[in-house]
Short mmCIF file of C-alpha atoms in Angstrom, two decimals:
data_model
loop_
_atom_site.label_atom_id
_atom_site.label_comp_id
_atom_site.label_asym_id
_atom_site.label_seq_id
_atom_site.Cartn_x
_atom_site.Cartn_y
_atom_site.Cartn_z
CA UNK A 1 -18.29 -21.80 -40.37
CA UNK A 2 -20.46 -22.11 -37.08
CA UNK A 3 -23.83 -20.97 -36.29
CA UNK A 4 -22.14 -18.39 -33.85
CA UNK A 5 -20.50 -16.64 -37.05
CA UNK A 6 -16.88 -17.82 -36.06
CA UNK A 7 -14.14 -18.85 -38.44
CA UNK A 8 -11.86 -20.90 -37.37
CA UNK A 9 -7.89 -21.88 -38.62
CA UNK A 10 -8.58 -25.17 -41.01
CA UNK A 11 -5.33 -26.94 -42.67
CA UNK A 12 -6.11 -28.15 -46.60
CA UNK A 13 -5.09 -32.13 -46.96
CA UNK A 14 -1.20 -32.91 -47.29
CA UNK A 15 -1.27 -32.80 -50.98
CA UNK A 16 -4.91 -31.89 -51.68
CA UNK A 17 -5.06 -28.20 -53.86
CA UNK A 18 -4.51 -24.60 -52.62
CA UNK A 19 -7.66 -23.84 -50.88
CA UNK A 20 -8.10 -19.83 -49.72
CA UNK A 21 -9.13 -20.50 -46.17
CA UNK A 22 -11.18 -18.07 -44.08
CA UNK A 23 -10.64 -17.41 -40.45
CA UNK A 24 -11.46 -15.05 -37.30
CA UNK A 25 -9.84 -15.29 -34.06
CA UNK A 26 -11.82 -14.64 -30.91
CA UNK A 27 -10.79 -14.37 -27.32
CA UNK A 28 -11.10 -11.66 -24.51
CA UNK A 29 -12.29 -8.19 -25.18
CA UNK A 30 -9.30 -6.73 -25.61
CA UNK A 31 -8.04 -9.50 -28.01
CA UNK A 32 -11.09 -8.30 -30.17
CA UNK A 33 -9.67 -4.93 -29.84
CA UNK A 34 -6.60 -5.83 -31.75
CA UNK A 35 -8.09 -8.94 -33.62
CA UNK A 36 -11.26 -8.30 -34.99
CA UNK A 37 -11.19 -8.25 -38.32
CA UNK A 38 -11.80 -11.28 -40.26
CA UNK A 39 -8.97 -12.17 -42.91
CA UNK A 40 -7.96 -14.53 -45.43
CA UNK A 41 -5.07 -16.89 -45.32
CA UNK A 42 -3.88 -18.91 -47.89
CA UNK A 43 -2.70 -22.37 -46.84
CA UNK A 44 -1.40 -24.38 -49.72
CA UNK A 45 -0.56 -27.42 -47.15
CA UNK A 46 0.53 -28.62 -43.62
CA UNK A 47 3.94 -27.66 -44.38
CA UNK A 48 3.52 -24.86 -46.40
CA UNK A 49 1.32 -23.26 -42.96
CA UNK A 50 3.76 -24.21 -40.53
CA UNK A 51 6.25 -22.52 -42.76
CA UNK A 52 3.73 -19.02 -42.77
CA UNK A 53 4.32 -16.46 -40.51
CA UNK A 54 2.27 -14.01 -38.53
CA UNK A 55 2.00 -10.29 -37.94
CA UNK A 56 -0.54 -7.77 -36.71
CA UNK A 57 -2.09 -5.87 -39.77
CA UNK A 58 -5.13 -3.82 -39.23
CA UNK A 59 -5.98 -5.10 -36.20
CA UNK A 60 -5.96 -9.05 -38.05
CA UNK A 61 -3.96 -11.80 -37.93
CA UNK A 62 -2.64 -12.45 -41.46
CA UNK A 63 0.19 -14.63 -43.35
CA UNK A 64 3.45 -12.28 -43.90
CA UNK A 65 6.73 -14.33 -44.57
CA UNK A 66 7.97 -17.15 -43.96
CA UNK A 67 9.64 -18.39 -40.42
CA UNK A 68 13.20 -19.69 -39.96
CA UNK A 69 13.59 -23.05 -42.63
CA UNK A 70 15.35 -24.92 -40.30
CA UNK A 71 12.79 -24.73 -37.37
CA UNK A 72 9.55 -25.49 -40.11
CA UNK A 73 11.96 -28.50 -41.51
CA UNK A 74 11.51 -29.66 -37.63
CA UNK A 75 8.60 -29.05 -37.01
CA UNK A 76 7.69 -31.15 -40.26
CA UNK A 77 9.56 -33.47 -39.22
CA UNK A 78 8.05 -33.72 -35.62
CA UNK A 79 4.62 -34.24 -37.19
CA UNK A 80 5.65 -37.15 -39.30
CA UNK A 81 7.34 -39.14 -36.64
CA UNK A 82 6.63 -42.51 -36.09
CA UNK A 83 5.45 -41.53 -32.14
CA UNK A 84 3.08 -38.87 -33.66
CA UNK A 85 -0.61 -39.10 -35.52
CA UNK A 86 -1.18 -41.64 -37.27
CA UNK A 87 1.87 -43.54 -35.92
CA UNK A 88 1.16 -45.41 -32.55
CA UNK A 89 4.22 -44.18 -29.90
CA UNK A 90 5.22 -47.37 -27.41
CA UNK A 91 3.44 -45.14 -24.41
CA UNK A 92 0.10 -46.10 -25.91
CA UNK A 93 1.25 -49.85 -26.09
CA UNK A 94 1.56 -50.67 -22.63
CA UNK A 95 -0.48 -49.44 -19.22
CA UNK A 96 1.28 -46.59 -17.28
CA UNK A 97 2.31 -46.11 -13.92
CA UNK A 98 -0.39 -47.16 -10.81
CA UNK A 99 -2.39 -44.73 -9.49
CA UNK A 100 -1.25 -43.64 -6.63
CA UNK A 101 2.05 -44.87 -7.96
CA UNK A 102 3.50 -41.62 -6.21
CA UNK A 103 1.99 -40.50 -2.73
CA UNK A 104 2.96 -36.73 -3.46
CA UNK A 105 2.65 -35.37 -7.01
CA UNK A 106 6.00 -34.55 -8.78
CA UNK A 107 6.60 -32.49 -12.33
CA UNK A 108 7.61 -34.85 -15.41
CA UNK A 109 11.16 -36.03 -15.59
CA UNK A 110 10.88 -33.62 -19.34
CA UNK A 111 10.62 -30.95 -17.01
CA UNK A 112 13.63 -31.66 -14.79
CA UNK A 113 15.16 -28.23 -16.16
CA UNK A 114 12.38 -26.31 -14.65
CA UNK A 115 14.29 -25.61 -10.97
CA UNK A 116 15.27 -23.08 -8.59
CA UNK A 117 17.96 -20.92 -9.65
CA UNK A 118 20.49 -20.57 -7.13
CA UNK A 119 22.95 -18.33 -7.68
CA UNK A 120 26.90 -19.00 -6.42
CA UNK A 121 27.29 -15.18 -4.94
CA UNK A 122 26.46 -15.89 -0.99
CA UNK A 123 27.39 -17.85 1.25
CA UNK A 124 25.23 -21.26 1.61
CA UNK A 125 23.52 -22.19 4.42
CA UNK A 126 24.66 -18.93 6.97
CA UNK A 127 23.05 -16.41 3.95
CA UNK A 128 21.28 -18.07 0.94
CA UNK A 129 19.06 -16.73 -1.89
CA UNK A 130 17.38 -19.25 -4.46
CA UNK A 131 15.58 -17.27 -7.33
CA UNK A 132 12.62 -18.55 -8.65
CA UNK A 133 12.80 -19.89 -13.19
CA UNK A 134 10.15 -16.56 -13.97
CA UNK A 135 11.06 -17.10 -17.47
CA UNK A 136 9.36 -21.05 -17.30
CA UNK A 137 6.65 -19.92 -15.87
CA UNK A 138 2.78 -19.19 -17.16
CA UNK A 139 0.09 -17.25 -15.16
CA UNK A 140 0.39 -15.70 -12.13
CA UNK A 141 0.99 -18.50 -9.49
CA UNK A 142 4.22 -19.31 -8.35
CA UNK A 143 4.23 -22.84 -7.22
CA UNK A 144 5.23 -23.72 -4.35
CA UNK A 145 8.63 -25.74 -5.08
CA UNK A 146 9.70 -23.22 -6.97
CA UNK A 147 8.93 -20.30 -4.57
CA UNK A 148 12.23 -17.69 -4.13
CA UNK A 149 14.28 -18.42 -1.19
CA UNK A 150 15.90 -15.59 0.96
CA UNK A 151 17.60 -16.87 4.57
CA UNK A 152 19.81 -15.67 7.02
CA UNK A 153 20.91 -18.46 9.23
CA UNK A 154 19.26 -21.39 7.72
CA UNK A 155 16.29 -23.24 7.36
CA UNK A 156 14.83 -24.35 10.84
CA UNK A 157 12.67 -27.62 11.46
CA UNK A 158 10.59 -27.04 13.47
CA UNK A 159 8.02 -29.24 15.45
CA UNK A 160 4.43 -27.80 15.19
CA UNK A 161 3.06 -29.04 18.17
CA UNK A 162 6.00 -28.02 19.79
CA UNK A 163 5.95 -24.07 18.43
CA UNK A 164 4.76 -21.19 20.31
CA UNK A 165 3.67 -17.65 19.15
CA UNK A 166 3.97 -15.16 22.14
CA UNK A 167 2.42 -11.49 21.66
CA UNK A 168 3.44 -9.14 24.35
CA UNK A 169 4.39 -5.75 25.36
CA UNK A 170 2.05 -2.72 25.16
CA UNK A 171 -1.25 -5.14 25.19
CA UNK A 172 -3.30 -5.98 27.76
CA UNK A 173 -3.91 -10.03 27.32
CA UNK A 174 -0.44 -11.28 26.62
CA UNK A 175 -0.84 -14.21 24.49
CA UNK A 176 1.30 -17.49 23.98
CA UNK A 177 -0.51 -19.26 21.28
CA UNK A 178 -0.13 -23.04 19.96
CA UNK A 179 -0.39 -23.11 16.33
CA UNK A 180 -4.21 -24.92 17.07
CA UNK A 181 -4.37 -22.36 18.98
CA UNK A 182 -4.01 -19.65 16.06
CA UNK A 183 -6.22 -22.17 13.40
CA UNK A 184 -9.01 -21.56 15.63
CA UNK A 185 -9.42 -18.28 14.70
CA UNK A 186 -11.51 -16.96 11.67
CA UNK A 187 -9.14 -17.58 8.49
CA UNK A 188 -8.89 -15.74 5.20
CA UNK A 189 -7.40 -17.09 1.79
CA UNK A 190 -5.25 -13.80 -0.45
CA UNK A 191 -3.24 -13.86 -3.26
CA UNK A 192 -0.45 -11.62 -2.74
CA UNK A 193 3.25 -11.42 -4.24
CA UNK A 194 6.49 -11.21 -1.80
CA UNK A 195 9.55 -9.69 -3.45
CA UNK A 196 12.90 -9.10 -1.87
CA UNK A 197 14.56 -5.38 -1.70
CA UNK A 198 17.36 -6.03 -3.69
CA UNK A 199 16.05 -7.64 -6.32
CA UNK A 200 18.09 -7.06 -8.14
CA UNK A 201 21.29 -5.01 -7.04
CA UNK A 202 21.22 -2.14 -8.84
CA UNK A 203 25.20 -2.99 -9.56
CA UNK A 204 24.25 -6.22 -10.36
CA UNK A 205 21.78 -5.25 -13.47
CA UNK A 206 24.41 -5.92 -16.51
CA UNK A 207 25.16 -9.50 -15.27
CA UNK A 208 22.04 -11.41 -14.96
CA UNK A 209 21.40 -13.34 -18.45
CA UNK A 210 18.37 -14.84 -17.27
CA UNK A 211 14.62 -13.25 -16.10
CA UNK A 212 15.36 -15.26 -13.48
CA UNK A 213 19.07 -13.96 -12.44
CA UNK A 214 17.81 -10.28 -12.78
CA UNK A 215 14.74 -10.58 -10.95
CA UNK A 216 13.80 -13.85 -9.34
CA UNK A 217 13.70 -13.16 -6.23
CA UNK A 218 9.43 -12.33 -6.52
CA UNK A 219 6.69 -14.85 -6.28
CA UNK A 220 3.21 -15.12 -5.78
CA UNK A 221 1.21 -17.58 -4.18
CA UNK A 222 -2.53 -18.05 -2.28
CA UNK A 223 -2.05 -17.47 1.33
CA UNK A 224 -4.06 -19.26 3.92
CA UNK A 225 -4.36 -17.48 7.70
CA UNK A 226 -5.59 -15.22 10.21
CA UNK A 227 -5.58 -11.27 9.87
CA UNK A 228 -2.97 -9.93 12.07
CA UNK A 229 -5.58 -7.17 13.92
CA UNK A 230 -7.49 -10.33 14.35
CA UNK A 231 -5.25 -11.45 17.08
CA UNK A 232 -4.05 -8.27 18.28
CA UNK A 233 -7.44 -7.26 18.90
CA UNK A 234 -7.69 -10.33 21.20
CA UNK A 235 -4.83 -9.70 22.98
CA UNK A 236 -5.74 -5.98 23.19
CA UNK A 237 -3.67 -2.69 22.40
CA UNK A 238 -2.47 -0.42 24.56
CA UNK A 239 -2.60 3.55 24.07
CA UNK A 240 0.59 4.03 22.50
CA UNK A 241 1.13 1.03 20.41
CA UNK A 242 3.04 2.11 17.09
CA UNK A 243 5.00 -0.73 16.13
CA UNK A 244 4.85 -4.59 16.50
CA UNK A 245 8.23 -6.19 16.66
CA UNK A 246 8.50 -9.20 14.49
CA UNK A 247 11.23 -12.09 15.61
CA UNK A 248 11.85 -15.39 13.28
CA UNK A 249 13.30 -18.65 15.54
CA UNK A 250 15.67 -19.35 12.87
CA UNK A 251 19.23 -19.15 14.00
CA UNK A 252 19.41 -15.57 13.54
CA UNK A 253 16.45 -14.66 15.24
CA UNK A 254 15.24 -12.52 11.89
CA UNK A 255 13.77 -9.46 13.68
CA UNK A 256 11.93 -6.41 12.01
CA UNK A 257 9.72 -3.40 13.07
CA UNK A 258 6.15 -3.38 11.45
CA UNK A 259 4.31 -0.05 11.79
CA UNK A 260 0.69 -0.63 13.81
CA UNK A 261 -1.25 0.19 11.02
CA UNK A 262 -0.01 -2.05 8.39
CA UNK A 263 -0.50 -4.77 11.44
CA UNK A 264 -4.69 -3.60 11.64
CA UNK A 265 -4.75 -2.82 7.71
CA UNK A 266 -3.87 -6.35 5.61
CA UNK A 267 -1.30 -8.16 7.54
CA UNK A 268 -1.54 -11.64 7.91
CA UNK A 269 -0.42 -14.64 9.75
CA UNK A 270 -0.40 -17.61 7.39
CA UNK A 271 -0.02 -20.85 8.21
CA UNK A 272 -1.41 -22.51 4.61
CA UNK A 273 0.80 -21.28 0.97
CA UNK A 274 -1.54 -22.83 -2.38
CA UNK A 275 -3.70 -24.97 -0.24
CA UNK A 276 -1.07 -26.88 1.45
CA UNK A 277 0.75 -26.20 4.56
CA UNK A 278 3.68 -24.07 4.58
CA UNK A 279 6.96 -25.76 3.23
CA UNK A 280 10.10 -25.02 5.70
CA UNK A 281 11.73 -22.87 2.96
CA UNK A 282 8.84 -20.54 3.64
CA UNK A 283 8.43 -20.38 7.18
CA UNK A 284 6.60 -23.32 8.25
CA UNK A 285 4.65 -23.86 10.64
CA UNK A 286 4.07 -19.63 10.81
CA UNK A 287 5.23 -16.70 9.18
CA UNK A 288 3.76 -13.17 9.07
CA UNK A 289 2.56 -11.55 5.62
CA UNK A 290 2.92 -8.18 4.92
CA UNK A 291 1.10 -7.62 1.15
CA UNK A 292 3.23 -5.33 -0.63
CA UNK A 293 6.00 -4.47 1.39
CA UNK A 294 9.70 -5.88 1.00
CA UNK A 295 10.10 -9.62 1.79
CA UNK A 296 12.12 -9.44 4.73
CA UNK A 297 9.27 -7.87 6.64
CA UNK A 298 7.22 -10.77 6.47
CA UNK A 299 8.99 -12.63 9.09
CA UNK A 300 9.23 -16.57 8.54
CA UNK A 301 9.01 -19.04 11.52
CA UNK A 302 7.31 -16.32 13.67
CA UNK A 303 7.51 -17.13 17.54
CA UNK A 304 7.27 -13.57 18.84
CA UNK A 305 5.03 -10.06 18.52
CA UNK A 306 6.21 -6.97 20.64
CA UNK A 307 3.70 -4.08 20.75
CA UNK A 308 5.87 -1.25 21.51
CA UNK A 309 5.81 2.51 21.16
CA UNK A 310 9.36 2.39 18.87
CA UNK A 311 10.57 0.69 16.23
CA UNK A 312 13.48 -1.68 16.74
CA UNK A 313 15.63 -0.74 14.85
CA UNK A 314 17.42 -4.15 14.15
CA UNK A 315 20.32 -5.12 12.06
CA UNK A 316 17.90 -5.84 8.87
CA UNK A 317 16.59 -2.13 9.32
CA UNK A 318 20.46 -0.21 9.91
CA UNK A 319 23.10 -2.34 8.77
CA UNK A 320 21.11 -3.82 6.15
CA UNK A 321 17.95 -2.93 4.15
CA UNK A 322 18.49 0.64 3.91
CA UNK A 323 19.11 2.77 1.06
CA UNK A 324 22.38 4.80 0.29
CA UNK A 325 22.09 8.13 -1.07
CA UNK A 326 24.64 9.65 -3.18
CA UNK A 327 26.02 12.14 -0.43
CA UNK A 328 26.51 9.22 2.21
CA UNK A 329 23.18 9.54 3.85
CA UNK A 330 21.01 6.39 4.13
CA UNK A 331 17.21 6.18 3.39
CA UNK A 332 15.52 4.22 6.42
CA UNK A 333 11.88 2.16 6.39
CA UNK A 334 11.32 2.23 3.02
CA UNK A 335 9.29 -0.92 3.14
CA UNK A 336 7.01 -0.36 -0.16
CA UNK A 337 7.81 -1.81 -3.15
CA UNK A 338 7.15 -0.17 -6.15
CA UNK A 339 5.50 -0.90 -8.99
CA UNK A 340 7.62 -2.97 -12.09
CA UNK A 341 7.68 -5.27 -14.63
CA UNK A 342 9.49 -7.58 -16.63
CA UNK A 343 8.92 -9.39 -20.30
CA UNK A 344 9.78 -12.80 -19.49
CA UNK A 345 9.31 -14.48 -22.79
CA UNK A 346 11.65 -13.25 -25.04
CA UNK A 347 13.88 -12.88 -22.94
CA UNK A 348 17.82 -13.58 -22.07
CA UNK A 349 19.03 -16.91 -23.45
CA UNK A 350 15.67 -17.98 -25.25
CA UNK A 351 15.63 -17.81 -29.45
CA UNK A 352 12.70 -16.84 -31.74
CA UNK A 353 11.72 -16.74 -35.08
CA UNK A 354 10.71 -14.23 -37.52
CA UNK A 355 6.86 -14.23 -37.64
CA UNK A 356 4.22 -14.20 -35.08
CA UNK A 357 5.59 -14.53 -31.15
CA UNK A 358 3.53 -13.34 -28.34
CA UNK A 359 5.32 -10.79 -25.85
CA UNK A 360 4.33 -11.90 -22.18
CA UNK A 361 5.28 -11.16 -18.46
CA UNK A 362 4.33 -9.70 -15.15
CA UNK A 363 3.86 -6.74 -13.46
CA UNK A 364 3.40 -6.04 -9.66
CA UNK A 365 3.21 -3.42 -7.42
CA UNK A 366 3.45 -2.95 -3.48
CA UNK A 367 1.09 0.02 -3.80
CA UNK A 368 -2.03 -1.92 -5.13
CA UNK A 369 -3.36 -3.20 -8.77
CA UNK A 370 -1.57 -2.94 -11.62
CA UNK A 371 -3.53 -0.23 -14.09
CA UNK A 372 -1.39 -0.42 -16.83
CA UNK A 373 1.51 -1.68 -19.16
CA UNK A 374 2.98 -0.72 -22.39
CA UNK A 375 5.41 -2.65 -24.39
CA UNK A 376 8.46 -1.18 -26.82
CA UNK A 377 9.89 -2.67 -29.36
CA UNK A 378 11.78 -0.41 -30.63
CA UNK A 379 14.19 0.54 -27.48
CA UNK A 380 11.79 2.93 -25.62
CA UNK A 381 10.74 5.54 -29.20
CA UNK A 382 6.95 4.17 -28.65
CA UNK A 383 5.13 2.18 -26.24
CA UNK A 384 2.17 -0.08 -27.06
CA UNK A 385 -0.37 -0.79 -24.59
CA UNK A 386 -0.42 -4.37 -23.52
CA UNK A 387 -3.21 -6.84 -23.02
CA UNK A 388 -3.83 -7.15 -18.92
CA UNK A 389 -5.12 -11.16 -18.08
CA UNK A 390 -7.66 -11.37 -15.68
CA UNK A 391 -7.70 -11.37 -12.72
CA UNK A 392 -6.16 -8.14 -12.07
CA UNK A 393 -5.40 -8.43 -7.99
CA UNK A 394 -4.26 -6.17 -5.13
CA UNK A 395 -0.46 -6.52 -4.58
CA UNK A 396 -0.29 -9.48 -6.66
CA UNK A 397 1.40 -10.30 -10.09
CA UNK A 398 -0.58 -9.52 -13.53
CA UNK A 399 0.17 -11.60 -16.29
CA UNK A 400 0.40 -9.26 -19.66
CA UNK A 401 0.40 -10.23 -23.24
CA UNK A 402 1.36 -8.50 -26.53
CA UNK A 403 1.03 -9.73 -30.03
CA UNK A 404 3.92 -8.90 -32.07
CA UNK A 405 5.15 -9.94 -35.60
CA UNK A 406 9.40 -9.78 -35.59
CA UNK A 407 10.37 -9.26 -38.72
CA UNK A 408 14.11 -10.73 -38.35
CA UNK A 409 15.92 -7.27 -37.40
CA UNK A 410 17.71 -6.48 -34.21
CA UNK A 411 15.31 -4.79 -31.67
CA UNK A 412 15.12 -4.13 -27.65
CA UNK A 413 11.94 -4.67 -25.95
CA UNK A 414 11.00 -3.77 -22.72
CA UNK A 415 8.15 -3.34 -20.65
CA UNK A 416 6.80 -0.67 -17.98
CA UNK A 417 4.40 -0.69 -15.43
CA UNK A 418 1.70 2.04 -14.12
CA UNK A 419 -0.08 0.79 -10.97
CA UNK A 420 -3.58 2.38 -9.92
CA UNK A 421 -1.53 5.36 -7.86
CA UNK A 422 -0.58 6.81 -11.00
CA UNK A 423 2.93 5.16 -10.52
CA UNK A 424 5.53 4.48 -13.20
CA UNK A 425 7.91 2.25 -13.45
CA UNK A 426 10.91 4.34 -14.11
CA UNK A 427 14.13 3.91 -16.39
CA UNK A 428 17.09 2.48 -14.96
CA UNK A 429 18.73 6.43 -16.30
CA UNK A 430 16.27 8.15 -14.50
CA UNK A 431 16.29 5.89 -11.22
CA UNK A 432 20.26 6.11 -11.01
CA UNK A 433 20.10 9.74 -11.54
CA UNK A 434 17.75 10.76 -8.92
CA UNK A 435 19.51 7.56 -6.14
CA UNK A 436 22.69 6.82 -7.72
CA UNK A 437 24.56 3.62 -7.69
CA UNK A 438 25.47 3.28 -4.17
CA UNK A 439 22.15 1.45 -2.92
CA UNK A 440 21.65 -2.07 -3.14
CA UNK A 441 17.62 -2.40 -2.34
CA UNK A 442 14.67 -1.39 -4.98
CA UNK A 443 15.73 -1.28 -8.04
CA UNK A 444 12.55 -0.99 -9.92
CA UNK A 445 13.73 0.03 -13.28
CA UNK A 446 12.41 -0.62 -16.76
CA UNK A 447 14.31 -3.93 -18.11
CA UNK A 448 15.12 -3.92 -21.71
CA UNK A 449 15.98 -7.33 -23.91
CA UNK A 450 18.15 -7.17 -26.75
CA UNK A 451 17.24 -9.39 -29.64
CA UNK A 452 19.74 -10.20 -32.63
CA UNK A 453 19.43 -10.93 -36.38
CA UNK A 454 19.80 -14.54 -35.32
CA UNK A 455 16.91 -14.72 -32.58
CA UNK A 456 19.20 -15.07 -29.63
CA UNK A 457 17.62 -12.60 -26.61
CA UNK A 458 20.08 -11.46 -24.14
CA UNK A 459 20.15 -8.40 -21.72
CA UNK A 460 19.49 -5.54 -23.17
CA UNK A 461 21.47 -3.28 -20.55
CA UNK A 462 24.69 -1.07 -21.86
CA UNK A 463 28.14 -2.89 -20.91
CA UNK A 464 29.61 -0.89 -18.66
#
């Protein structure tokens, strides 16, 4: 027992006796909420605790049944290997690798599973989306090799010192601005996620088996660069300026209308993703950012602004990136997206065990912070509010976390999100019913796992 008052989890020797243990667990404020009541746990030995399960009584952590066999046999097992305590593995035998040994930092080769996730469904290089492995990853930063990919003719490389911006039209300075140019001016750092419209397809729901293939295409990253109204103010608007076009020099020439006052509210032009320089993938050397609003809007490899009075009204705002309504008409410049969520572990192809497992994902919302999210586990009949981990951020993902004992029968969870609006995240039912099946761009719907007697997680969607 410390001087604080704290009990901590102690384990009795291998074959010593049967001690009765006493324990508290601490943590954030809201972990005391559901945790605060000191308990007793019997732990007869190592294996006999790593063959105890968990569950939520009270508001304490306390010993309940046992976990899978098979999985405590291995975990055992894994303790008394020869490369575990007290054996010496050959790693400690020998020096490792140089410092410096590799001039730009790479992931472990045991983590050569942790990739993009590109799916086979469009065409490569003309039209390519690479979703990013959401159910491999913790927190709330995405990093930067494993950002979500959306292009339309390519990835461009392009020369920095030989890139341009140009602002023009209804301004009174026209600009054409180096990219030293553009680092000169005062720069902010935000974190902020970008998520693409149809993400996912709201056809496309029953398919995915992965967090990743349902809803991938978000990230969230530290942006580095200069406010948007910073510049326009220096180039000076015009009465009558309502819209700045946007135009990409990739081989499609990307082009989409932003309304003025996102441009003078939190727009950015970033330069910098995480602390490095943008990677090609994501614009480099400039893209615009557009906190909150669908991904295509924040225009990558930006070489033009047009103040104008009108919007565009391009192929990514007619043709594509519009909604269809059930009686044939088409919702235009609906650029927000809406608040959502998604459990990422359990979720589709991972296993559990009976006992203790923590329920955690992310939320975001185009609309601001996240307020809220509740967690069922018992296919939407009651909702449990969920533990919010700080920091809670404007237009950026929130990590949430739920403790939650499984006790080995089949269940759906499923999360929703409320964001500070008052916003919920609806049911796909409800969503469907009120835009029907016809559009392809935000689906925001409530997305359930279903969990078998064995474990195995898998989408939790009806078969059509």
């Amino acid at each position: 027992m410390t001087g604080s008052g704290e009990r901590f989890y102690t384990l009795a020797p291998d074959d010593g006796p049967d001690p009765v243990k006493e324990c508290r667990v601490s943590g954030t404020e809201s972990d005391e909420d559901r945790l605060r009541n000191t308990t007793r746990v019997v732990s007869r030995s190592r294996r006999s605790f790593l063959a105890q399960g968990t569950a939520l009584v009270g508001g304490g952590l306390v010993a309940e049944r046992a976990v899978d066999p098979a999985a405590a046999r291995e975990s055992a097992a894994a303790q008394e290997s020869a490369d575990g305590p007290p054996g010496v593995p050959p790693w400690m035998t020998t020096p490792g690798a140089d410092t410096g040994a590799q001039p730009y930092g790479t992931p472990s080769p045991f983590e050569k599973n942790v990739v993009k996730n590109i799916p086979k469904t469009l065409k490569q290089y003309t039209s390519a989306s690479v979703r990013t492995p959401l159910q491999e990853l913790d927190g709330i930063i995405t990093p930067n090799g494993l950002f979500y990919e959306r292009h339309h003719g390519g990835v461009p490389e392009i020369d920095p010192a030989q890139h341009r911006l140009m602002i023009h039209g209804l301004v009174e300075r026209p600009l054409v601005l180096t990219m030293a140019d553009v680092r000169r001016f005062p720069s902010v750092s935000q974190i902020h996620f970008i998520e693409c419209s149809g993400n996912p397809d709201f056809k496309a729901i029953r398919a995915g088996r992965t967090a990743s293939d349902l809803v991938g295409l978000v990230s969230c990253a530290e942006w580095t660069g200069v406010r948007l109204r910073t510049v326009l103010e220096e180039a000076g608007l015009k009465p009558g300026a309502r819209w700045v076009i946007a135009e990409g020099a990739d081989s499609a020439a990307l082009t989409r209308s932003l309304p003025i006052a996102k441009c003078l509210d939190d727009a950015l032009l970033v330069y910098s993703q995480n602390g490095e320089r943008l990677r090609p993938q994501q614009g480099y050397p400039l893209r615009v950012l557009l906190p909150g609003y669908e991904g295509n809007m924040s225009v990558k490899w930006l070489r033009r602004l047009n103040v104008t009075d009108e919007p565009a009204y391009s192929r990514e705002e007619t043709a594509k990136y519009t909604d269809l309504m059930p009686d044939g008409t088409a919702r235009q410049f609906t650029f927000t997206m809406e608040a959502k969520s998604v459990i990422t572990r359990p979720s589709g192809t991972q296993r559990i065990v009976p006992g203790f497992n923590e329920i955690t994902g992310i939320a975001w919302s185009g609309r601001g912070r996240i307020a809220r999210v509740e967690v069922s586990v018992d296919d939407g009949r009651s909702w449990q509010e969920a533990q919010l981990q700080a920091p809670v951020l404007d237009k950026a993902l929130t990590r949430f976390r739920l403790a939650w004992s499984w006790g080995g029968e089949a269940a759906v969870i499923q999360s929703r999100a409320t964001d500070e609006t008052g916003y919920v995240q609806p049911l796909f039912s409800a969503l469907a019913g009120a835009r029907g099946l016809n559009s392809f761009y935000h689906n925001n719907a409530v997305i359930p796992w279903r969990i078998a007697e064995s474990g195995e997680v898998s989408n939790g969607y009806p078969k059509a």
